[in-house]
mmCIF file with all atom_site columns, C-alpha atoms in Angstrom:
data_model
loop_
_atom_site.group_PDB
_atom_site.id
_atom_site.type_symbol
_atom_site.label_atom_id
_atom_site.label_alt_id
_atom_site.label_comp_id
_atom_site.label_asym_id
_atom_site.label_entity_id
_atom_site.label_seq_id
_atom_site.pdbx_PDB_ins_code
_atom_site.Cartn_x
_atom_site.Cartn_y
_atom_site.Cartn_z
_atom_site.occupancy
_atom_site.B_iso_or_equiv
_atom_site.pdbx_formal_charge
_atom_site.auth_seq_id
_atom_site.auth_comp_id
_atom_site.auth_asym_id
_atom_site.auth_atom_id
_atom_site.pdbx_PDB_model_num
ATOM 1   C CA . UNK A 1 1   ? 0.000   0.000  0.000   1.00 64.00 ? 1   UNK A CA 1
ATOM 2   C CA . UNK A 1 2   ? 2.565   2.628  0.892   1.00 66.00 ? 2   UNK A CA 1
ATOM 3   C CA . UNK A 1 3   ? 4.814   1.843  -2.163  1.00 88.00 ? 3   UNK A CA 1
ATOM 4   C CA . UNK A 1 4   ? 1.651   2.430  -3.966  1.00 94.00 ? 4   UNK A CA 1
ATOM 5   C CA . UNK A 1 5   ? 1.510   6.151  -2.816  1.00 96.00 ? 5   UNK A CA 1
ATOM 6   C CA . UNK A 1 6   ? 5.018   6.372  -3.688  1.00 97.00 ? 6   UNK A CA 1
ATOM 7   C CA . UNK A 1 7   ? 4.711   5.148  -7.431  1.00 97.00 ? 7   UNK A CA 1
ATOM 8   C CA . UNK A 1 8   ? 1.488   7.560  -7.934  1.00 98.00 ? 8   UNK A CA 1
ATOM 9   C CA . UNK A 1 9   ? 3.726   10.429 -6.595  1.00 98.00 ? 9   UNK A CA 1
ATOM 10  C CA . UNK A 1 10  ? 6.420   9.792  -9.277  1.00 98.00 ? 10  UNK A CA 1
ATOM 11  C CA . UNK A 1 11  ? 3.871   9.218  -12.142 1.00 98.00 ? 11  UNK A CA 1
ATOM 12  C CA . UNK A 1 12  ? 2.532   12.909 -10.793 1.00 98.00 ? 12  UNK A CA 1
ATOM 13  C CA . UNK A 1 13  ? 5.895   14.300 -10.424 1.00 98.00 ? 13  UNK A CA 1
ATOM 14  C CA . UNK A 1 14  ? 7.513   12.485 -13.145 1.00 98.00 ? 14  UNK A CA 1
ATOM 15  C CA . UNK A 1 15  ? 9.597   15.404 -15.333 1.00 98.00 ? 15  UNK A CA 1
ATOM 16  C CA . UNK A 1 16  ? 9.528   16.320 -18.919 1.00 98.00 ? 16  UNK A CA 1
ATOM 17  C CA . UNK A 1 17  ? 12.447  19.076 -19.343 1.00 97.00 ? 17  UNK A CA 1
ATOM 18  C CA . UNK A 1 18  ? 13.576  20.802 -22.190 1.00 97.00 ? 18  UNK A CA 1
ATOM 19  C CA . UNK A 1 19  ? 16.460  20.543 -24.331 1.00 97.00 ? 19  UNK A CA 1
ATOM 20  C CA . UNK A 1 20  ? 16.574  24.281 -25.101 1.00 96.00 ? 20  UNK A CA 1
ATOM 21  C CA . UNK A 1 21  ? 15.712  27.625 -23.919 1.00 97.00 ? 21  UNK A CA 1
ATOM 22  C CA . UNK A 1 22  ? 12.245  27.881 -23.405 1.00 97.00 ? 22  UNK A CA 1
ATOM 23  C CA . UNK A 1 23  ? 9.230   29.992 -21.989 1.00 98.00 ? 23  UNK A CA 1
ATOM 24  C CA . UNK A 1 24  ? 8.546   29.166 -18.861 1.00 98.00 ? 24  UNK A CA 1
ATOM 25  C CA . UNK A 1 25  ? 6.178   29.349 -16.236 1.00 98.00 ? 25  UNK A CA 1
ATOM 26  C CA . UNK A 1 26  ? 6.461   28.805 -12.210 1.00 98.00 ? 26  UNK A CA 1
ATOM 27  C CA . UNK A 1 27  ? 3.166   28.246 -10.563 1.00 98.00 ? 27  UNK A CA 1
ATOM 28  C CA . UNK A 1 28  ? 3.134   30.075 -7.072  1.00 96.00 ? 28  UNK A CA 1
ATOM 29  C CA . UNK A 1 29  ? 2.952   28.163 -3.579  1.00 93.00 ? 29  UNK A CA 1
ATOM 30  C CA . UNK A 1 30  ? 4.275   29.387 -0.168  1.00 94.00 ? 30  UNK A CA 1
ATOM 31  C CA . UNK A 1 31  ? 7.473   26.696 -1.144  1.00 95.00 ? 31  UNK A CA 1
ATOM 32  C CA . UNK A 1 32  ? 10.787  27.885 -1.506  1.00 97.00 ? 32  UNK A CA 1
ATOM 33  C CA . UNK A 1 33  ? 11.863  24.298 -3.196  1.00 98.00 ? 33  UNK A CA 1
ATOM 34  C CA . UNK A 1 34  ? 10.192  25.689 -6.417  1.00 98.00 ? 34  UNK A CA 1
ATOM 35  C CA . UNK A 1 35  ? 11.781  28.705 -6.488  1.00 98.00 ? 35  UNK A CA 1
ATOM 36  C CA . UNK A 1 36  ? 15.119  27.037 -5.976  1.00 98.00 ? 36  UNK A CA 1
ATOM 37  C CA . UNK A 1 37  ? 14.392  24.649 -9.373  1.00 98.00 ? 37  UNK A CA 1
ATOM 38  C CA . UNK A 1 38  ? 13.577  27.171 -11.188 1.00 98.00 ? 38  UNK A CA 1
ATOM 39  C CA . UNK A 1 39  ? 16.823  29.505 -10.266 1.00 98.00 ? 39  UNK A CA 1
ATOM 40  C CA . UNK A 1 40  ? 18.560  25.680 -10.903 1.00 98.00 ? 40  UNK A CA 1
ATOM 41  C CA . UNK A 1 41  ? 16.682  25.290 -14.375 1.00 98.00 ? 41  UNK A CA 1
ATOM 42  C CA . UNK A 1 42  ? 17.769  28.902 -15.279 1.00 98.00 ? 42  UNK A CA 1
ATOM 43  C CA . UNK A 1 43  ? 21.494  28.316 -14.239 1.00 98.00 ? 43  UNK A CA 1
ATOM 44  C CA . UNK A 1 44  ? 21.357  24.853 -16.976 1.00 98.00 ? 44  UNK A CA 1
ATOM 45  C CA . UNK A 1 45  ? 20.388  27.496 -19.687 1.00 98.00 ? 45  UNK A CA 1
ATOM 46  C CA . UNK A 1 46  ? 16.925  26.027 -19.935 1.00 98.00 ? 46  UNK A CA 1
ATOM 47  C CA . UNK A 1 47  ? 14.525  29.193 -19.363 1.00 98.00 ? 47  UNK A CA 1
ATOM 48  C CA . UNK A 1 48  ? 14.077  31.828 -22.117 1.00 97.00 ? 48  UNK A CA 1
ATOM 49  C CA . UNK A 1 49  ? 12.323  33.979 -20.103 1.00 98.00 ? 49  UNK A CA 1
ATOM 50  C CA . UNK A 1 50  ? 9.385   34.024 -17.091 1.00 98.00 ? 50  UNK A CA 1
ATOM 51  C CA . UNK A 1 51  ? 6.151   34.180 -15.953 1.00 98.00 ? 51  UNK A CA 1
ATOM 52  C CA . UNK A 1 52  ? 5.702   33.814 -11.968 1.00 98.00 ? 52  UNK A CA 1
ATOM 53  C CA . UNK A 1 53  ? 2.118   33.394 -11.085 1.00 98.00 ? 53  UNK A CA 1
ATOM 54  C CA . UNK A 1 54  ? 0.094   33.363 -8.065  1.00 96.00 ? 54  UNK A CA 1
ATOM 55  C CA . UNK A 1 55  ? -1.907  35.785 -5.936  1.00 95.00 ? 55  UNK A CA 1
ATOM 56  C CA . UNK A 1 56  ? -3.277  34.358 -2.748  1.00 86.00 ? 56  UNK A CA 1
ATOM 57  C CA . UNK A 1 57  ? -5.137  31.209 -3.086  1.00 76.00 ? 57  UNK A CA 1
ATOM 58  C CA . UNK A 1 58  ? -5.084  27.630 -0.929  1.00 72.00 ? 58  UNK A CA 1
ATOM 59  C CA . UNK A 1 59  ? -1.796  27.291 -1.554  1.00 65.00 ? 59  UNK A CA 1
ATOM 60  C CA . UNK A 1 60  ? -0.516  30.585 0.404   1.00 72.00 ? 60  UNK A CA 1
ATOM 61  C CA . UNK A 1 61  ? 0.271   29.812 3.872   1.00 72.00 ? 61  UNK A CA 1
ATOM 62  C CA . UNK A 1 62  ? 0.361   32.632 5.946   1.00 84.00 ? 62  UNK A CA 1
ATOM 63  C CA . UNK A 1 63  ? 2.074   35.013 3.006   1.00 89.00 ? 63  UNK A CA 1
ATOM 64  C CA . UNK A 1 64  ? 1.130   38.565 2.815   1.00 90.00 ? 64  UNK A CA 1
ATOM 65  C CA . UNK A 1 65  ? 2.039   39.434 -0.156  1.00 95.00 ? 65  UNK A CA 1
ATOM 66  C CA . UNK A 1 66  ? 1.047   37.674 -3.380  1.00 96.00 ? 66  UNK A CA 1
ATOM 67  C CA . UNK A 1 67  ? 2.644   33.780 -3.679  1.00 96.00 ? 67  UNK A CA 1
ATOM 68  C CA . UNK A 1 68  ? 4.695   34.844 -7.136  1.00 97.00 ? 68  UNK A CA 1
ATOM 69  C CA . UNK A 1 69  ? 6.236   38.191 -5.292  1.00 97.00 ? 69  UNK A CA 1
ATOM 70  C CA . UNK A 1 70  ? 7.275   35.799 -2.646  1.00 97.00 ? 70  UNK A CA 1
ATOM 71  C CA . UNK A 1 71  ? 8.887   32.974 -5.208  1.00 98.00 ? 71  UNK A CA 1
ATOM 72  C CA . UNK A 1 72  ? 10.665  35.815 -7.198  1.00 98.00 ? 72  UNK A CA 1
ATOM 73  C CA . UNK A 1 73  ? 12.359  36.846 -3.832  1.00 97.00 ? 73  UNK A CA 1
ATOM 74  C CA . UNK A 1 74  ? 12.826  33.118 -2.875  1.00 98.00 ? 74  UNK A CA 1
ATOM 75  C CA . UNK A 1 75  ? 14.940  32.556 -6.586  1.00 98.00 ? 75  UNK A CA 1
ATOM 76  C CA . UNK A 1 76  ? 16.572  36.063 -6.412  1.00 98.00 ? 76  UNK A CA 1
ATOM 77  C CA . UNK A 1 77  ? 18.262  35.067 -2.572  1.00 98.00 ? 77  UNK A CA 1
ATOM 78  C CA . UNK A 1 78  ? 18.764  31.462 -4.032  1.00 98.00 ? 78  UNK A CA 1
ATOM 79  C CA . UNK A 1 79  ? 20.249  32.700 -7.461  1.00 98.00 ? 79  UNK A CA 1
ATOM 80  C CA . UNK A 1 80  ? 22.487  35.529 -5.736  1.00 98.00 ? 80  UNK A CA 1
ATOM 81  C CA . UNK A 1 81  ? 24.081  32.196 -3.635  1.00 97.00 ? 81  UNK A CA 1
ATOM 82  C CA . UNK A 1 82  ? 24.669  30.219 -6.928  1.00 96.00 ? 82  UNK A CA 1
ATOM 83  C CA . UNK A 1 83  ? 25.430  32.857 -8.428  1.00 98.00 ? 83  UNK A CA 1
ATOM 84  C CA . UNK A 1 84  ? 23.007  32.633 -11.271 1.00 98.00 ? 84  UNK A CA 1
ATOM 85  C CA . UNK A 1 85  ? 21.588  34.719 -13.784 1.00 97.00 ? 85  UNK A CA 1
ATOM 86  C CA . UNK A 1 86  ? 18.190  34.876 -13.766 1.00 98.00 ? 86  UNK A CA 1
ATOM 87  C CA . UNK A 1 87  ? 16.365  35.531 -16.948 1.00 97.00 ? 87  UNK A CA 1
ATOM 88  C CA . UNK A 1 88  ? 13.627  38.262 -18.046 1.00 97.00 ? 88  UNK A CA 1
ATOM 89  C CA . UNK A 1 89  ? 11.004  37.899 -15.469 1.00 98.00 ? 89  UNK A CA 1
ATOM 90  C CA . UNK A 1 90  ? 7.058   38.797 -15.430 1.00 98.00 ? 90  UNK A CA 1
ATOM 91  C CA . UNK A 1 91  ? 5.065   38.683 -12.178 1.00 98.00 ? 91  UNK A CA 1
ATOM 92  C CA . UNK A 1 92  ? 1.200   37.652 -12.102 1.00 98.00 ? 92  UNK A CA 1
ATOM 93  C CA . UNK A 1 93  ? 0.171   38.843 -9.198  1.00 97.00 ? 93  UNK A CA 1
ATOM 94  C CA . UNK A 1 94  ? -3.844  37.605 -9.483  1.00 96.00 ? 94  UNK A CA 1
ATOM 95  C CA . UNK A 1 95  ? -4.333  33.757 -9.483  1.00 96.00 ? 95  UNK A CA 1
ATOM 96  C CA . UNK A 1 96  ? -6.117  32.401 -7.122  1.00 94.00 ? 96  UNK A CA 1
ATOM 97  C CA . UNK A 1 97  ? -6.179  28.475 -8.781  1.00 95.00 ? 97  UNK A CA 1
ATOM 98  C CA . UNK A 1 98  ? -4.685  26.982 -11.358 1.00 96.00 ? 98  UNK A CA 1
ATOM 99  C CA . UNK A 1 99  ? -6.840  27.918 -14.293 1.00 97.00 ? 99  UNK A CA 1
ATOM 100 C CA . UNK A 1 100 ? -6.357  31.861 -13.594 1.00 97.00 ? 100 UNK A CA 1
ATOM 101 C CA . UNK A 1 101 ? -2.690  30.768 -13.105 1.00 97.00 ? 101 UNK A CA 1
ATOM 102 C CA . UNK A 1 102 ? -2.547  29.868 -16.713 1.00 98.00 ? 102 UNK A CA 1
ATOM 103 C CA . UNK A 1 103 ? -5.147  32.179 -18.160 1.00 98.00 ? 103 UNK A CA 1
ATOM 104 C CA . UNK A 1 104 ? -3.544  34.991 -16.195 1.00 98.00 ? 104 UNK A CA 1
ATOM 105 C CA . UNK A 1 105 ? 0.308   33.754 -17.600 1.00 98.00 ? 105 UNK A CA 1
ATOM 106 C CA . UNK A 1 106 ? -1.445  33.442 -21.284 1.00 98.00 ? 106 UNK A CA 1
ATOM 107 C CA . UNK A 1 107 ? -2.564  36.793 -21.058 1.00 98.00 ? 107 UNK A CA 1
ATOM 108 C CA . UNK A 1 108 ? 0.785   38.201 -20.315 1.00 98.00 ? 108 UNK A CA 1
ATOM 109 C CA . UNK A 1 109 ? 2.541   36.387 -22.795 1.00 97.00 ? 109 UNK A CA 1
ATOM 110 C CA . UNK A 1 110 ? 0.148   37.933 -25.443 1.00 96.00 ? 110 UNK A CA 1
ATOM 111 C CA . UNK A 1 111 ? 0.771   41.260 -24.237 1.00 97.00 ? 111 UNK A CA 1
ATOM 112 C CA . UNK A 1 112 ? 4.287   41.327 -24.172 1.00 97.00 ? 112 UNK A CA 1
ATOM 113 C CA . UNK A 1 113 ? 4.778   39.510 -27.227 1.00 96.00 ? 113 UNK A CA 1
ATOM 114 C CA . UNK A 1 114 ? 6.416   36.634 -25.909 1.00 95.00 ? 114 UNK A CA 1
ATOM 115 C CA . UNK A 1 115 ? 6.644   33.871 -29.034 1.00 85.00 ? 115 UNK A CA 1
ATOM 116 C CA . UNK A 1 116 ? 6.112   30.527 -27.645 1.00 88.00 ? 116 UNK A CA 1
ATOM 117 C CA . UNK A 1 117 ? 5.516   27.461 -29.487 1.00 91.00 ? 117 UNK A CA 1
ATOM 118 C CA . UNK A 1 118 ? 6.137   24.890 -26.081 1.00 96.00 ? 118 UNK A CA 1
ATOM 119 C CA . UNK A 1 119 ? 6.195   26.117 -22.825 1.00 98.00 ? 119 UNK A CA 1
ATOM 120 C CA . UNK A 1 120 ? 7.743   24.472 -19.349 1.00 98.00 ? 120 UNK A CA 1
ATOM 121 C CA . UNK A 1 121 ? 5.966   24.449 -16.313 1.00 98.00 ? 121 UNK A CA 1
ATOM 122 C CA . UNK A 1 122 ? 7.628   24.181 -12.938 1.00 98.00 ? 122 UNK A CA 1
ATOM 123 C CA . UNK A 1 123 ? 5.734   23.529 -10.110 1.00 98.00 ? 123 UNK A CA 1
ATOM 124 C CA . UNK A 1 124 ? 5.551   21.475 -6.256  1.00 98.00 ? 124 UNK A CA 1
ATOM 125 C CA . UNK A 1 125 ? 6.370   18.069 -7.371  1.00 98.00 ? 125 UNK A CA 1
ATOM 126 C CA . UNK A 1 126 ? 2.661   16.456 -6.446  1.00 98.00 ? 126 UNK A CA 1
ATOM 127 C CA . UNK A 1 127 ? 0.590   19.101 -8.381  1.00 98.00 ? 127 UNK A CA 1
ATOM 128 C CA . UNK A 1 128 ? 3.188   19.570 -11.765 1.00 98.00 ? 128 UNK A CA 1
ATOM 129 C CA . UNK A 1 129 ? 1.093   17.072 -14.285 1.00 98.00 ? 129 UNK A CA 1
ATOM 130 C CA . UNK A 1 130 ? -1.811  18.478 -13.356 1.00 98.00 ? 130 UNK A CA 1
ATOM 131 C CA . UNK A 1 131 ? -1.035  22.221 -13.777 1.00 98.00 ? 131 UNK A CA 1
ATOM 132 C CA . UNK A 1 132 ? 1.032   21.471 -16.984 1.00 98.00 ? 132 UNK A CA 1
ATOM 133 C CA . UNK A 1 133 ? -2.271  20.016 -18.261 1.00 98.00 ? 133 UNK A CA 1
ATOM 134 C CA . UNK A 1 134 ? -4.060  23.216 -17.291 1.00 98.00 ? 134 UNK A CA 1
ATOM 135 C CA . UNK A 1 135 ? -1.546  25.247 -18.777 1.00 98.00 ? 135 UNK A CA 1
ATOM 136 C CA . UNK A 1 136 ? -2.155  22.975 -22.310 1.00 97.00 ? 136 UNK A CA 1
ATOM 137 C CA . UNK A 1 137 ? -5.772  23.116 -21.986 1.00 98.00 ? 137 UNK A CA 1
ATOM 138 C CA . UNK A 1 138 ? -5.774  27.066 -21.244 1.00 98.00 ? 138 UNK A CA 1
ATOM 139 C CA . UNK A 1 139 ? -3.742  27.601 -24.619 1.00 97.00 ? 139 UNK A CA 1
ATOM 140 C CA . UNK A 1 140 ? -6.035  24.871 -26.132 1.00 97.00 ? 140 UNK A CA 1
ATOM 141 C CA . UNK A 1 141 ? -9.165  27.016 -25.678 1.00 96.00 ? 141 UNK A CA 1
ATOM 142 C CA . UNK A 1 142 ? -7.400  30.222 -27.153 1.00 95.00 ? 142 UNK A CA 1
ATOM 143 C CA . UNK A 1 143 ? -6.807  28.310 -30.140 1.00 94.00 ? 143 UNK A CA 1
ATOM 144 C CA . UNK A 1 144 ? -3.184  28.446 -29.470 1.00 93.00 ? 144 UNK A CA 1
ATOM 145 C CA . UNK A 1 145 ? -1.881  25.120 -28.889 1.00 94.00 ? 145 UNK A CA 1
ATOM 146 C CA . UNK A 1 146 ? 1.016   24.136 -27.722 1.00 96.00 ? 146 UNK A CA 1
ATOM 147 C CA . UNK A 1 147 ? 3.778   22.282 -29.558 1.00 95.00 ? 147 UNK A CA 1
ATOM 148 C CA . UNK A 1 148 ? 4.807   20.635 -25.890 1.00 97.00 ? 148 UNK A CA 1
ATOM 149 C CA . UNK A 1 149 ? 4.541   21.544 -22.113 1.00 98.00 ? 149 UNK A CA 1
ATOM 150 C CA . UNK A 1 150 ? 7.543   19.958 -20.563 1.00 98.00 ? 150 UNK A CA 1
ATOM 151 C CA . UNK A 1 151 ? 7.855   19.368 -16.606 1.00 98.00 ? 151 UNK A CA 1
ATOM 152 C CA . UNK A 1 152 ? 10.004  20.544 -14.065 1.00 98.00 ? 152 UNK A CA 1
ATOM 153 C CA . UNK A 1 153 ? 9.210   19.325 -10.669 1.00 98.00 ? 153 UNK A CA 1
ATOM 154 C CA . UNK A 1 154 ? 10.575  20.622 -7.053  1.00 98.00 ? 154 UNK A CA 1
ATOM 155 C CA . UNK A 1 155 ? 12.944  18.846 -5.411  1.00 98.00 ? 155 UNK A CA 1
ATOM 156 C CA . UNK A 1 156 ? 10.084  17.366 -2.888  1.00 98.00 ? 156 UNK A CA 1
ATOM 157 C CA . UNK A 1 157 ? 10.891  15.044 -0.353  1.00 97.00 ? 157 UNK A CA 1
ATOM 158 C CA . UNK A 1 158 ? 7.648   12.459 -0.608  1.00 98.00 ? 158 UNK A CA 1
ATOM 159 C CA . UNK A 1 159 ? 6.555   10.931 2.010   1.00 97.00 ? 159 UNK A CA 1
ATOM 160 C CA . UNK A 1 160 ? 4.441   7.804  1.506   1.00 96.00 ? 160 UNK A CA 1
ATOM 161 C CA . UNK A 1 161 ? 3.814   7.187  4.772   1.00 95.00 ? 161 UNK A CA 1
ATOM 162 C CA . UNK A 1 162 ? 2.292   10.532 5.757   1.00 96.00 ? 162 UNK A CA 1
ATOM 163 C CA . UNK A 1 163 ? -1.472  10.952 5.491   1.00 95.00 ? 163 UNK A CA 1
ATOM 164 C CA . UNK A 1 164 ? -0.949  14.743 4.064   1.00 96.00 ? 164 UNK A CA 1
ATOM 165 C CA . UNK A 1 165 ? 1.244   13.647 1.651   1.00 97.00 ? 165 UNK A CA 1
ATOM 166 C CA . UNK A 1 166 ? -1.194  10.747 0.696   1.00 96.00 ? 166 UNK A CA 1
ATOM 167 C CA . UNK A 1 167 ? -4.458  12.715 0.412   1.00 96.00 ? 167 UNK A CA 1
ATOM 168 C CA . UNK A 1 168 ? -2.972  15.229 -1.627  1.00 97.00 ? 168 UNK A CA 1
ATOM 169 C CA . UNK A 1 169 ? -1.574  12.718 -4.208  1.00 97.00 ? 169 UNK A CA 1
ATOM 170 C CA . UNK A 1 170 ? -5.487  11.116 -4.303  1.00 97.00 ? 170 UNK A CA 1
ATOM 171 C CA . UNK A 1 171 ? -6.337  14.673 -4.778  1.00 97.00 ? 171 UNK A CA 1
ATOM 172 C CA . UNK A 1 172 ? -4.659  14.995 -7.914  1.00 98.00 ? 172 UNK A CA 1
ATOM 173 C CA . UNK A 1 173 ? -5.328  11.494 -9.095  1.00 97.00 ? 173 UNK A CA 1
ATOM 174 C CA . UNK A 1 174 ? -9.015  12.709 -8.835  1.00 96.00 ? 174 UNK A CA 1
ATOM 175 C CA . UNK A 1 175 ? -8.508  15.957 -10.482 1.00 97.00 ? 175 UNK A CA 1
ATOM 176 C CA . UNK A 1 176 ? -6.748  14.030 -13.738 1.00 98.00 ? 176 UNK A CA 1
ATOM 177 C CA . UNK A 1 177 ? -9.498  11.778 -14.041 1.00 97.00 ? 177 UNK A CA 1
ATOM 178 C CA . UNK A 1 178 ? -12.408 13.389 -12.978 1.00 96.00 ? 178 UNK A CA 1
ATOM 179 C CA . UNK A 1 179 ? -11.468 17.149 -14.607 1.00 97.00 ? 179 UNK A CA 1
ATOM 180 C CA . UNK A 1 180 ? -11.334 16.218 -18.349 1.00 97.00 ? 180 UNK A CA 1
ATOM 181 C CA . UNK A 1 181 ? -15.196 14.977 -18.278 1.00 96.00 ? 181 UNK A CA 1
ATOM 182 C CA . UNK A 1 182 ? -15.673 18.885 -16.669 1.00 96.00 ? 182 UNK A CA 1
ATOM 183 C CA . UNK A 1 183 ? -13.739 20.170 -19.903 1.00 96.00 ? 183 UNK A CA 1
ATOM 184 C CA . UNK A 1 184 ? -11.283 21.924 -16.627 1.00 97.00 ? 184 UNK A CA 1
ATOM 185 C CA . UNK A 1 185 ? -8.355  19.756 -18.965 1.00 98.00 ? 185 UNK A CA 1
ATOM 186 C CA . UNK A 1 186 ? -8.372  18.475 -22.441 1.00 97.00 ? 186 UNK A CA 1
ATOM 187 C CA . UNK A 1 187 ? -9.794  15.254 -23.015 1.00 96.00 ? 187 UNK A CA 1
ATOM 188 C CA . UNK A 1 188 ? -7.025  13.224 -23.420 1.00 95.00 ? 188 UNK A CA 1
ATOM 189 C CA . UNK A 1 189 ? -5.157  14.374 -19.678 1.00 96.00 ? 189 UNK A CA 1
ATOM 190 C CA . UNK A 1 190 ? -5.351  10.711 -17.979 1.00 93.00 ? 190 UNK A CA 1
ATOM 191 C CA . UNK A 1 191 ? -4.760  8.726  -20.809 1.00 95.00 ? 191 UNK A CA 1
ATOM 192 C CA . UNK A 1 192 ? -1.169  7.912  -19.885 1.00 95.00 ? 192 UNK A CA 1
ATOM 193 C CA . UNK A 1 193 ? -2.254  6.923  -16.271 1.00 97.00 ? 193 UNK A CA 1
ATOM 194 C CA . UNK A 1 194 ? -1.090  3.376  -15.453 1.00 96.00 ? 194 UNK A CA 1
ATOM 195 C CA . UNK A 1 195 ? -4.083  1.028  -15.063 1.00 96.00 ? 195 UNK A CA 1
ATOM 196 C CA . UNK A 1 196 ? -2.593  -0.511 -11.606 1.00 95.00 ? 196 UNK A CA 1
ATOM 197 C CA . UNK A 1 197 ? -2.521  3.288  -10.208 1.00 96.00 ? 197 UNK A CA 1
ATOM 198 C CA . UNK A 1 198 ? -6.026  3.725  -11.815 1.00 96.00 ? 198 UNK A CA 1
ATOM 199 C CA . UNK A 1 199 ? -7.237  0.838  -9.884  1.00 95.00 ? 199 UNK A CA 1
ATOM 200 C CA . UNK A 1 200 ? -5.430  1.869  -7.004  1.00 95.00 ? 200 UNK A CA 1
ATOM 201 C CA . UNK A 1 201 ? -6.897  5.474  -7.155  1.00 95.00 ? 201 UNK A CA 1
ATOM 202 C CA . UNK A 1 202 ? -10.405 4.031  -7.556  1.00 94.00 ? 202 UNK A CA 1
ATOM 203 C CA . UNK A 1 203 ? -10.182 1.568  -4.546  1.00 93.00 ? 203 UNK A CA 1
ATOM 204 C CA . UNK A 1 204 ? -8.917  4.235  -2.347  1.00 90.00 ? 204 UNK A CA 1
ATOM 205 C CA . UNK A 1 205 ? -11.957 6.699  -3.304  1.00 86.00 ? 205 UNK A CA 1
ATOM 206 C CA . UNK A 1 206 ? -14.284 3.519  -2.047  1.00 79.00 ? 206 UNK A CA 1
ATOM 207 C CA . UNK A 1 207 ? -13.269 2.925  1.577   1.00 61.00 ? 207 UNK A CA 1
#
């Protein structure tokens, strides 16, 4: 059972990263884990430019001051100790869930010009395929597709044993089968979920 929770975390967290420069975007959480991959992703030569979203949603904490404001001073103290050089960044200072995280990081894009034909998302390990799906379905629905979204997760420690950690990977399990049918992700966004963690997934949802 626990190893189970540990192979649906690494399908959810399971990275898709470029092999060139590329448009990115960090979703916002009070976490400064994805701040530090995306200062890390930056210093491999891997991000074109930014877009750091988040306002204050679930995912806040006890932050004042909108989630991306608080990454982009998370990845400017990390990047100043690796002595990395951070690319152009945008702030999105609005999002309050994931769809207004990419709708919001969309809109910028088109209004600073910012060419994209694939875009990387990085994000907390347990929510990245998820929110990279959001991010493809957003552009999907502006009749702007996207070529790829690749995957960058946080360095997140996982543990399989705690019942926070547990729930919130059966969260997003839910939300990739359940959200397509809701047209909240394309239609095709758990297709490439094993069948054993499907099963899994659905036996859990019974007890």
């Amino acid at each position: 059972m626990i190893n189970r929770y540990s192979e649906v975390f690494d399908y959810l967290s399971a990275p898709k990263a470029p092999t060139s420069p590329e448009g990115t975007v960090v979703f916002g959480r009070k976490d400064p884990l994805v701040a530090q991959r995306f200062v890390d992703l930056s210093g491999e030569g891997l991000v074109k430019w930014v877009v750091i979203t988040g306002g204050k949603g679930k995912d806040s904490g006890d932050l004042d001051i909108p989630e991306s404001e608080y990454l982009a001073h998370e990845a400017e103290k990390y990047a100043s100790l690796k002595d990395t050089r951070l690319p152009l960044a945008f702030l999105e200072t609005r999002a309050e869930n994931g769809a207004e995280n990419a709708n919001f990081s969309l809109d910028i894009m088109r209004n600073e010009n910012l060419g994209h034909a694939a875009l990387t998302a990085v994000a907390h390990a347990t929510s990245l395929r998820r929110l990279a799906h959001m991010l493809d379905h957003a552009a999907t629905q502006r009749e702007e597709p996207l070529g790829s979204v690749y995957r960058i997760p946080s360095n997140y420690s996982f543990d399989a044993k705690n019942p926070e950690d547990q729930a919130e990977a059966l969260g997003e399990m839910k939300r990739l089968v359940e959200w397509p049918q809701k047209d909240w992700l394309l239609p095709t966004a758990g297709d490439d979920i094993p069948e054993d963690l499907l099963y899994f997934y659905l036996d859990s949802t019974k007890k």
